[in-house]
Short mmCIF file of N, CA and C in Angstrom, two decimals:
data_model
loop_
_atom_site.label_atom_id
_atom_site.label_comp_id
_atom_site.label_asym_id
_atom_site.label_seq_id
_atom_site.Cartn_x
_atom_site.Cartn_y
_atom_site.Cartn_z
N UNK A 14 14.04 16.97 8.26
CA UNK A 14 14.12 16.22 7.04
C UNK A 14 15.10 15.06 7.16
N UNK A 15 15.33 15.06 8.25
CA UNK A 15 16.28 13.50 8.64
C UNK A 15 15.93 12.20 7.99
N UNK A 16 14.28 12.11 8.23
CA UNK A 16 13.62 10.92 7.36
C UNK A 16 13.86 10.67 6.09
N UNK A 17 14.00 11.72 5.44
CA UNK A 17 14.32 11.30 3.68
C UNK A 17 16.06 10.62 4.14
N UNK A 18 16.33 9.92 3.02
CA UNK A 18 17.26 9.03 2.92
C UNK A 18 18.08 9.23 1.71
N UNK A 19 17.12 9.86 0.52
CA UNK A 19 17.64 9.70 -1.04
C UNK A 19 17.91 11.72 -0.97
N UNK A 20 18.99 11.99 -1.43
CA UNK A 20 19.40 13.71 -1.43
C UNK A 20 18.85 14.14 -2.62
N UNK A 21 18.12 13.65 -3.45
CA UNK A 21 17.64 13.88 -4.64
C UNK A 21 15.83 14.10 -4.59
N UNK A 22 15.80 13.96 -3.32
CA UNK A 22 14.44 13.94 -2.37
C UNK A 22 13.88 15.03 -1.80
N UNK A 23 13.10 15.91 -1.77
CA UNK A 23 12.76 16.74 -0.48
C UNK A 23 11.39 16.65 -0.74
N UNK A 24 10.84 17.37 0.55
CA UNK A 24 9.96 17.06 1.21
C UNK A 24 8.60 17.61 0.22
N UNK A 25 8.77 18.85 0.18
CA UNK A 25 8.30 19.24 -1.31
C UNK A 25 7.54 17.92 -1.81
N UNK A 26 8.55 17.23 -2.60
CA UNK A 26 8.51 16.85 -3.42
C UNK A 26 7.43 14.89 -2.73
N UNK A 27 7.78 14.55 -1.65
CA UNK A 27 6.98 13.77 -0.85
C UNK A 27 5.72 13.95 -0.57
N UNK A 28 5.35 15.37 -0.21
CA UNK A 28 3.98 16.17 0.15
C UNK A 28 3.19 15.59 -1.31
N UNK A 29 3.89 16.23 -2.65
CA UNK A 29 2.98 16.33 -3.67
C UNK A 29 2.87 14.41 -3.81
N UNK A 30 3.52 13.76 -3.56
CA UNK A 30 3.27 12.06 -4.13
C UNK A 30 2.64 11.75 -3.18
N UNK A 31 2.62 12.09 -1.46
CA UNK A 31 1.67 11.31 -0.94
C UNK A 31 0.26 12.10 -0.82
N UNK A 32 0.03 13.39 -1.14
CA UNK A 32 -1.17 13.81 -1.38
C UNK A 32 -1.62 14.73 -0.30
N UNK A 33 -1.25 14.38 0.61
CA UNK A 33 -1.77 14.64 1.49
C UNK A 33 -0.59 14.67 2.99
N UNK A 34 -0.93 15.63 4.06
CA UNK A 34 0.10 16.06 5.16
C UNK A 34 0.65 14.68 6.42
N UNK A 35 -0.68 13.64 6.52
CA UNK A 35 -0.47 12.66 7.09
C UNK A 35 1.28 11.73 7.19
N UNK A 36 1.26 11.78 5.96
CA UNK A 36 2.61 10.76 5.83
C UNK A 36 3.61 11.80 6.14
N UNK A 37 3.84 13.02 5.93
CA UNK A 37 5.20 14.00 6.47
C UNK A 37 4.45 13.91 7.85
N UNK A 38 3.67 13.85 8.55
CA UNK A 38 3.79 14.02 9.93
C UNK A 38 4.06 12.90 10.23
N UNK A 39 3.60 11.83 10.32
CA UNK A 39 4.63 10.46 10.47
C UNK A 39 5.36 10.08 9.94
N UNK A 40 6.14 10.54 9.11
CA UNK A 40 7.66 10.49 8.66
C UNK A 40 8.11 11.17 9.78
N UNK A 41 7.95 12.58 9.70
CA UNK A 41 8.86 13.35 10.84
C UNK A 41 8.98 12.93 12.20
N UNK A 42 7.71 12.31 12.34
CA UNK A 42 7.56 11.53 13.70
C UNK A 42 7.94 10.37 14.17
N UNK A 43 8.32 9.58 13.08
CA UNK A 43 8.55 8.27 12.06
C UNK A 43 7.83 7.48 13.25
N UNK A 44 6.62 7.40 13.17
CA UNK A 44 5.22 7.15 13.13
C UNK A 44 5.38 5.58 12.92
N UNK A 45 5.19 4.72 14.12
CA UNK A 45 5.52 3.14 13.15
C UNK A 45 3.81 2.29 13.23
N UNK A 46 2.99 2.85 13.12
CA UNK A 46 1.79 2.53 13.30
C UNK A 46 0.52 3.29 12.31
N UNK A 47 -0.17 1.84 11.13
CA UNK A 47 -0.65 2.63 10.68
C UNK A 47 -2.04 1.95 10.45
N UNK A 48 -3.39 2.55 11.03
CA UNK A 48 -4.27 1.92 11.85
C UNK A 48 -5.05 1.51 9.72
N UNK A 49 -4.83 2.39 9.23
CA UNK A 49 -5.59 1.48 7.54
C UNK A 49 -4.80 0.66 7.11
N UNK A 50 -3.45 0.42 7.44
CA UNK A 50 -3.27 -0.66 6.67
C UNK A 50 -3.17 -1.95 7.50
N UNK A 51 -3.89 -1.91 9.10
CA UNK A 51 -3.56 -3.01 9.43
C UNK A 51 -5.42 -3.44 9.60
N UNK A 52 -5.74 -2.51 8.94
CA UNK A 52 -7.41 -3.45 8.83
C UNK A 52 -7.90 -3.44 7.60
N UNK A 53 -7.46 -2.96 6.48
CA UNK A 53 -7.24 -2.90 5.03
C UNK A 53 -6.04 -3.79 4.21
N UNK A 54 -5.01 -4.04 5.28
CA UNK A 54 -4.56 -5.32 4.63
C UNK A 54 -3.74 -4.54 3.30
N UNK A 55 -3.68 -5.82 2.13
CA UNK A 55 -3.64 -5.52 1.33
C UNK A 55 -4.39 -4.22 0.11
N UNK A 56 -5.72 -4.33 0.56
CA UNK A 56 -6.38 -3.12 0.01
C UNK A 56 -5.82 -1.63 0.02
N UNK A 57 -5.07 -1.67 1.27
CA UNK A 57 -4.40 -0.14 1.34
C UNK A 57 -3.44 -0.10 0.31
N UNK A 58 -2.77 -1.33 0.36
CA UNK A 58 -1.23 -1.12 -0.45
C UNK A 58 -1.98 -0.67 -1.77
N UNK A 59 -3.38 -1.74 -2.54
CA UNK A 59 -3.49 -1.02 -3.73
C UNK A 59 -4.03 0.29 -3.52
N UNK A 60 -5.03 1.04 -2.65
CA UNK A 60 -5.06 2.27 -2.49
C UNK A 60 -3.71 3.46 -2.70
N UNK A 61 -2.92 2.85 -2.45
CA UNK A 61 -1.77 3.95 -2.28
C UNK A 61 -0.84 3.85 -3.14
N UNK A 62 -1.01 2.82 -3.88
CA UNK A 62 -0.29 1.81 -5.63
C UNK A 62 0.86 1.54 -5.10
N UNK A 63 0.66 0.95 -4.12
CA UNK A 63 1.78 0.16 -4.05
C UNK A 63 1.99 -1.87 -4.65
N UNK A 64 1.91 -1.53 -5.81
CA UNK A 64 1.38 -3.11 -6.31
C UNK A 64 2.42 -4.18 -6.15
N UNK A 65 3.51 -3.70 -6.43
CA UNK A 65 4.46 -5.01 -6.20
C UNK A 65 4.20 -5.56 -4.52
N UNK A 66 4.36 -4.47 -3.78
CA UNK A 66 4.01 -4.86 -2.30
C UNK A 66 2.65 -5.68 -2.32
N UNK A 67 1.89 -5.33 -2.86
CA UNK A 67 0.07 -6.18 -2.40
C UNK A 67 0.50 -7.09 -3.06
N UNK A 68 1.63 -7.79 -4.42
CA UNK A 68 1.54 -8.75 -4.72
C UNK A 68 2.35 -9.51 -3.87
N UNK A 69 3.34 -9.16 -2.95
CA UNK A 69 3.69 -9.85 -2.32
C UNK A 69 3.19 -10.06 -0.64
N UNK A 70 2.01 -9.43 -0.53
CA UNK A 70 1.33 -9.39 0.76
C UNK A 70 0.40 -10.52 0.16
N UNK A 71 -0.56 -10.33 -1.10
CA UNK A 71 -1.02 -11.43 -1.80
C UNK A 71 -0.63 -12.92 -1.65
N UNK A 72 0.87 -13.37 -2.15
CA UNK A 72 1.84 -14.23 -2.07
C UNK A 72 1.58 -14.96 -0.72
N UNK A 73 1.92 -14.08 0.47
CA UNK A 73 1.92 -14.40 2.30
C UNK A 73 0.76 -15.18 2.42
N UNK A 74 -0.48 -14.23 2.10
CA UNK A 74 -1.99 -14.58 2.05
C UNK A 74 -1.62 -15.97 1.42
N UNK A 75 -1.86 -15.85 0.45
CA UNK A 75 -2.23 -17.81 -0.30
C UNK A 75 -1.19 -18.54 0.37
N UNK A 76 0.37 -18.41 0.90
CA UNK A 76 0.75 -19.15 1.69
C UNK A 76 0.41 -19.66 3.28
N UNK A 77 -0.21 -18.13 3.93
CA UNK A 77 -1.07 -18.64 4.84
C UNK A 77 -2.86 -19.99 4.99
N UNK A 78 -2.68 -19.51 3.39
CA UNK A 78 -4.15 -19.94 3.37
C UNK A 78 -3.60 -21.95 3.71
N UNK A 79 -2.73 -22.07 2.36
CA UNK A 79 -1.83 -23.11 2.17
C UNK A 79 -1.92 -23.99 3.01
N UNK A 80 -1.23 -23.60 4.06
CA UNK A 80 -0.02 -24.05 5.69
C UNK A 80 -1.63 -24.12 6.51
N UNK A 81 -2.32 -23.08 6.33
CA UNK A 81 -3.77 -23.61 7.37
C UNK A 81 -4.30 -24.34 7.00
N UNK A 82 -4.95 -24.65 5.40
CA UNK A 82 -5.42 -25.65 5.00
C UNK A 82 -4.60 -27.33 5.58
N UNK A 83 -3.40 -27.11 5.22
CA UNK A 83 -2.67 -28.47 4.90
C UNK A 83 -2.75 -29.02 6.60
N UNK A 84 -3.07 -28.55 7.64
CA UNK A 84 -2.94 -28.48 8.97
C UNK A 84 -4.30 -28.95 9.43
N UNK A 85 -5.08 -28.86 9.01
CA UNK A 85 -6.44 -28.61 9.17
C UNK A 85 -6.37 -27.54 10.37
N UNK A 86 -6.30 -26.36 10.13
CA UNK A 86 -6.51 -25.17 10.83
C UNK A 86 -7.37 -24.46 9.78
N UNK A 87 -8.38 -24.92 9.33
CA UNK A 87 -8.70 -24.16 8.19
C UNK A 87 -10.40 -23.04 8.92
N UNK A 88 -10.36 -23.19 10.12
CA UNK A 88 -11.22 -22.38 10.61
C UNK A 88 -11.18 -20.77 10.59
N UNK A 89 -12.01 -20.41 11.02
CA UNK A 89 -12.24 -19.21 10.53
C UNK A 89 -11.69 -18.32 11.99
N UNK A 90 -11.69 -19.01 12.70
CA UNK A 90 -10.64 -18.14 14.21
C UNK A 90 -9.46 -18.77 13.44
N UNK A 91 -8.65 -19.32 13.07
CA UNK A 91 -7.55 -20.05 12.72
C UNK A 91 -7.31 -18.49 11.27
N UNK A 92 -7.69 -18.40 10.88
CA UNK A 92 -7.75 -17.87 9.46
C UNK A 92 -7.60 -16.40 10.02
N UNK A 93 -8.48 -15.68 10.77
CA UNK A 93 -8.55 -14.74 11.60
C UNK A 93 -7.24 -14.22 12.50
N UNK A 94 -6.35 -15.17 13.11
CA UNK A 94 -5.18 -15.14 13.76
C UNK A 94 -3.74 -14.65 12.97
N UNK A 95 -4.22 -15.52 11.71
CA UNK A 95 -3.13 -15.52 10.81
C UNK A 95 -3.53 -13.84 9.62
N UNK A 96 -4.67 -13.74 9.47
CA UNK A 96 -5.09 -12.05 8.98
C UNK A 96 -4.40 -11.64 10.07
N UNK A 97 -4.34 -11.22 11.45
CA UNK A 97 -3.51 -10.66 12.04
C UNK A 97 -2.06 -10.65 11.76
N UNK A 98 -1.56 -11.43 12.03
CA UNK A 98 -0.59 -12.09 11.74
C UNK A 98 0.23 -11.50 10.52
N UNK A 99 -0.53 -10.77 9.63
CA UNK A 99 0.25 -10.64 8.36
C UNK A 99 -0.38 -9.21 8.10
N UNK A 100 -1.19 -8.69 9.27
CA UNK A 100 -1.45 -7.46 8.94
C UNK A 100 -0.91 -6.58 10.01
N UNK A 101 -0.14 -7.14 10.57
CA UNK A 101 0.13 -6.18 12.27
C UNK A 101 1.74 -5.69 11.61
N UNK A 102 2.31 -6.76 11.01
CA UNK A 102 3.70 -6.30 10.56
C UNK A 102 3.81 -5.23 9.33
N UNK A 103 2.45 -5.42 8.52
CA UNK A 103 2.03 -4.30 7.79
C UNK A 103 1.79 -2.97 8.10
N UNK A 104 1.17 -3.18 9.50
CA UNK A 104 0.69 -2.06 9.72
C UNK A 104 1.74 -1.25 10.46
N UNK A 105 2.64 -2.02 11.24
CA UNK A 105 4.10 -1.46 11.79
C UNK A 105 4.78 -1.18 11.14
N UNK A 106 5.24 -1.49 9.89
CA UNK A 106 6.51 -1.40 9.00
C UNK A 106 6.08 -0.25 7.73
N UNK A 107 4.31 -0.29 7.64
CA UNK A 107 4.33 0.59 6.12
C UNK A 107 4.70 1.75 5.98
N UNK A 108 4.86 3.02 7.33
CA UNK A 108 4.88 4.14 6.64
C UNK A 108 6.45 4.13 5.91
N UNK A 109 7.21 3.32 6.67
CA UNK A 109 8.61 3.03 6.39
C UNK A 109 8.63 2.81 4.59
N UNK A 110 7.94 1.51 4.53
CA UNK A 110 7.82 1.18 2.97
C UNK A 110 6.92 1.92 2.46
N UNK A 111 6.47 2.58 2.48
CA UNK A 111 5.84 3.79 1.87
C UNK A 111 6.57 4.51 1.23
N UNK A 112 7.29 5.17 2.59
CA UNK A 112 8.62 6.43 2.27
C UNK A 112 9.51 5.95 1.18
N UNK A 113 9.79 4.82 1.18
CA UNK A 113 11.07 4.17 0.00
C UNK A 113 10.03 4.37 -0.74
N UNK A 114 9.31 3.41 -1.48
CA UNK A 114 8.81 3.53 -2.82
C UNK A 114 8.44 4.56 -2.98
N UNK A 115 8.00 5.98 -1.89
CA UNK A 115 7.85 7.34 -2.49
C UNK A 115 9.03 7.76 -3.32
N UNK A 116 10.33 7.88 -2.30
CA UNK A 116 11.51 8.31 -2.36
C UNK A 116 11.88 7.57 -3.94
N UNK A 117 11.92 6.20 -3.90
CA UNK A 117 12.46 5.45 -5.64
C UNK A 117 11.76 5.84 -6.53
N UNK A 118 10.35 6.09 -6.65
CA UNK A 118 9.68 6.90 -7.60
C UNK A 118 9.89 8.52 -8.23
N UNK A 119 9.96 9.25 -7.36
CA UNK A 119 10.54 10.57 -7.02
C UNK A 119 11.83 10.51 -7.53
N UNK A 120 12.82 9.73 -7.30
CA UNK A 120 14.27 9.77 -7.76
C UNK A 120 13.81 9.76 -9.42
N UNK A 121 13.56 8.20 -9.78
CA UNK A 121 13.16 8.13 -10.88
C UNK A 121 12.81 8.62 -11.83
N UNK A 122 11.49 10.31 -11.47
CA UNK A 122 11.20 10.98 -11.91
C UNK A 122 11.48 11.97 -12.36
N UNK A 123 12.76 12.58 -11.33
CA UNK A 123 13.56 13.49 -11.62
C UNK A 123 14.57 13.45 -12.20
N UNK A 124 15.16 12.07 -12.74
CA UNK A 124 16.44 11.55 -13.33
C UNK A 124 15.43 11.82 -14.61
N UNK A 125 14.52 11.61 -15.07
CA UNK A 125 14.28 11.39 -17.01
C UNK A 125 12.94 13.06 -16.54
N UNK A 126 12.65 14.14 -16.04
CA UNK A 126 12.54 14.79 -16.23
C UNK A 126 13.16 16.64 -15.55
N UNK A 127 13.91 16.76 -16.60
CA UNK A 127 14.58 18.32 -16.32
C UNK A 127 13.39 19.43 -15.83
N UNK A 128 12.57 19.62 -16.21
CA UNK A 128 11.28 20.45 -16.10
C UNK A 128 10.46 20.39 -14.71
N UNK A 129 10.90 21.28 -13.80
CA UNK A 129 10.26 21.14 -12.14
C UNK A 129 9.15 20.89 -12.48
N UNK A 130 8.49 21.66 -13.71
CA UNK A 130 7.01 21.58 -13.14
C UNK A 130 6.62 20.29 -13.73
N UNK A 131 7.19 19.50 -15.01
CA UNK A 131 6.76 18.43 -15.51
C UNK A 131 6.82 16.79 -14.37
N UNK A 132 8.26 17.61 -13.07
CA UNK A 132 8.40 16.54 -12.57
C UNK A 132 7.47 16.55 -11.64
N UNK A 133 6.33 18.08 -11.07
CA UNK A 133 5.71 17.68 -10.12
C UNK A 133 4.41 17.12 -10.70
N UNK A 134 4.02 17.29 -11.93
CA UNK A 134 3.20 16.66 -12.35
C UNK A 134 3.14 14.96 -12.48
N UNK A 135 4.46 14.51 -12.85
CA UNK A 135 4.48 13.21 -13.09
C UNK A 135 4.51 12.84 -11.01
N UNK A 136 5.28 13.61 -10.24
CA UNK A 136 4.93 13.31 -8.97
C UNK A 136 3.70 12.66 -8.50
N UNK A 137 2.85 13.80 -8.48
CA UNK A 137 1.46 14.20 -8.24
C UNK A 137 0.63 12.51 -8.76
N UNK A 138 0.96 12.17 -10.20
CA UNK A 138 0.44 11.01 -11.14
C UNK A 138 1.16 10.13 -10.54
N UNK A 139 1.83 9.59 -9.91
CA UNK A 139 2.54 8.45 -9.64
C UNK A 139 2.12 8.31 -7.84
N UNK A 140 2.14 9.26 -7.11
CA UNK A 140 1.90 8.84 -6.15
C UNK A 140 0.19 9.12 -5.66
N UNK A 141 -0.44 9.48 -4.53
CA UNK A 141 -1.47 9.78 -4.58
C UNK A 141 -2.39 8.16 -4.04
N UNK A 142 -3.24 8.58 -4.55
CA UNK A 142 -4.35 7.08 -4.06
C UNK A 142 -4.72 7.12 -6.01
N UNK A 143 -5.52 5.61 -5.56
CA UNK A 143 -6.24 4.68 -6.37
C UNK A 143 -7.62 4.40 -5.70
N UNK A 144 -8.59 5.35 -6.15
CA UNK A 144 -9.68 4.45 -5.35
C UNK A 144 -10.20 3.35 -6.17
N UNK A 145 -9.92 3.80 -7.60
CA UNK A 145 -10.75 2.44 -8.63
C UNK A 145 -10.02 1.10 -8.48
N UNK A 146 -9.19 1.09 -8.37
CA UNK A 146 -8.66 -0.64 -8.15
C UNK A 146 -9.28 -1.25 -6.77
N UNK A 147 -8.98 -0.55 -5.65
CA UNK A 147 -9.34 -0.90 -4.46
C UNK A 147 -11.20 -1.29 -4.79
N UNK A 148 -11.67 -0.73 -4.76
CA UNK A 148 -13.44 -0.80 -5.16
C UNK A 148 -13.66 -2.32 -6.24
N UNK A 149 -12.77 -2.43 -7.47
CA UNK A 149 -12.97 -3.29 -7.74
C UNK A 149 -12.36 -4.33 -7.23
N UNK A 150 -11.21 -4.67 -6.33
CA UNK A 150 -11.25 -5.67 -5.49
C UNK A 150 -12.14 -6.19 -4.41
N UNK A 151 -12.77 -4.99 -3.95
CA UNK A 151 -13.28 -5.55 -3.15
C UNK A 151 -14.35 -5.78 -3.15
N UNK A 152 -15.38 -5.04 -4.05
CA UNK A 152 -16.77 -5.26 -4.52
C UNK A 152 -16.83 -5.84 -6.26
N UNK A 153 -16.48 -5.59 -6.84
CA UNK A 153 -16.62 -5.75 -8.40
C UNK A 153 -16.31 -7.18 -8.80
N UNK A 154 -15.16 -7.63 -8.25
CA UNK A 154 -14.04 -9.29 -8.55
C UNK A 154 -15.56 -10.29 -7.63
N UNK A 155 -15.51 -9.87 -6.77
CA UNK A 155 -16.44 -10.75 -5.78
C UNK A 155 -17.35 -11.34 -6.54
N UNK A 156 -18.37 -9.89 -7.22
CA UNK A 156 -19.58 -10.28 -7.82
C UNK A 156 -19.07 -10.91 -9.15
N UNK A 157 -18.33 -10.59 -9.94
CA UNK A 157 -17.79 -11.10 -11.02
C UNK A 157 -17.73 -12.65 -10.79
N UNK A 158 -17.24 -13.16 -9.55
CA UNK A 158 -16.20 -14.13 -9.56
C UNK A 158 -17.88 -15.22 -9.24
N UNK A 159 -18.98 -14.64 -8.42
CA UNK A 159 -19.84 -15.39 -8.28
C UNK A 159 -21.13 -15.56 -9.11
N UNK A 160 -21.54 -15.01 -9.76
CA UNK A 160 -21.81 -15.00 -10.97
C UNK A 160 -20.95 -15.78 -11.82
N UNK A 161 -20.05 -15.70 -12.39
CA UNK A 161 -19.12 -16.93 -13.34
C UNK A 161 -19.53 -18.37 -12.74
N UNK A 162 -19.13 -18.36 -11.36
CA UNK A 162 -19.34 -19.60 -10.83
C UNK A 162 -20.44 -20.39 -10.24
N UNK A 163 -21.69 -19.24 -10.51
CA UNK A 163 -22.95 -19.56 -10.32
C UNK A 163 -23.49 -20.25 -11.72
N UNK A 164 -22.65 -19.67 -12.93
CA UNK A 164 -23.31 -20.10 -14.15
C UNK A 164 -22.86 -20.88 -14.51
N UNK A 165 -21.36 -21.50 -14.13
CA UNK A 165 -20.64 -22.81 -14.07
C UNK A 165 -21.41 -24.25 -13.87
N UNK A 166 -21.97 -23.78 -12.52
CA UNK A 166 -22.46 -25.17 -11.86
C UNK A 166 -23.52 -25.03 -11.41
#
């Protein structure tokens, strides 16, 4: 249990937010490689709710888009380099940022609830996956977005 960081933490309590045994075995292993989020990108972070993070993986994205456009690198190997580029450090660094926003959530939870079992419930609800956001990013916004702009112009 070396990996936890916060003493208000145990593992217990990590198991039930990430859902599943994967993330304690690469915690324990501290695992710096994580093959969905470096081909899911941003999509993982919302899979796993991590939203402030996808908004700032988001952020990178439109600044990459930016800096390629303004360059004329706006090709699609050019565009392709730089998806690497912003998904390899993702995919090296997340179980790390994972573990914190598990761990700050978890703290959080246990500071405003006294009740083990209320806190593994709010656990359980806070961490876990999202498949409905992910689905509508990636299929639902698309069609939405072309359709609007089919009836535009």
């Amino acid at each position: 249990m070396q990996y936890i960081k916060n003493p208000a933490v145990t593992e217990e309590h990590l198991r039930n937010f990430a859902s599943n045994d994967y993330y304690i075995e690469a915690w324990q292993k501290n695992s710096k490689w994580n093959w969905g989020a470096f081909w899911l990108g941003g999509i993982f972070l919302l899979y796993r709710k991590m939203y402030l993070a996808f908004i700032i993986f988001l952020a990178a994205n439109i600044f990459m888009l930016i800096v390629t456009s303004s360059v004329n690198l706006s090709t699609i190997e050019f565009r392709a380099l730089f998806m690497l580029l912003l998904n390899a450090p993702l995919a090296f660094f997340i179980n790390e940022i994972y573990l914190r926003h598990a761990e700050k959530k978890i703290e959080k939870i246990i500071k405003s609830n006294q009740d083990e079992k209320i806190q593994d419930y709010h656990i359980r609800k806070a961490g876990g996956f999202n498949f409905f956001i992910p689905y509508t990013v990636l299929f639902v916004a698309p069609i939405c977005l072309t359709l609007l702009y089919v009836n535009l112009f």
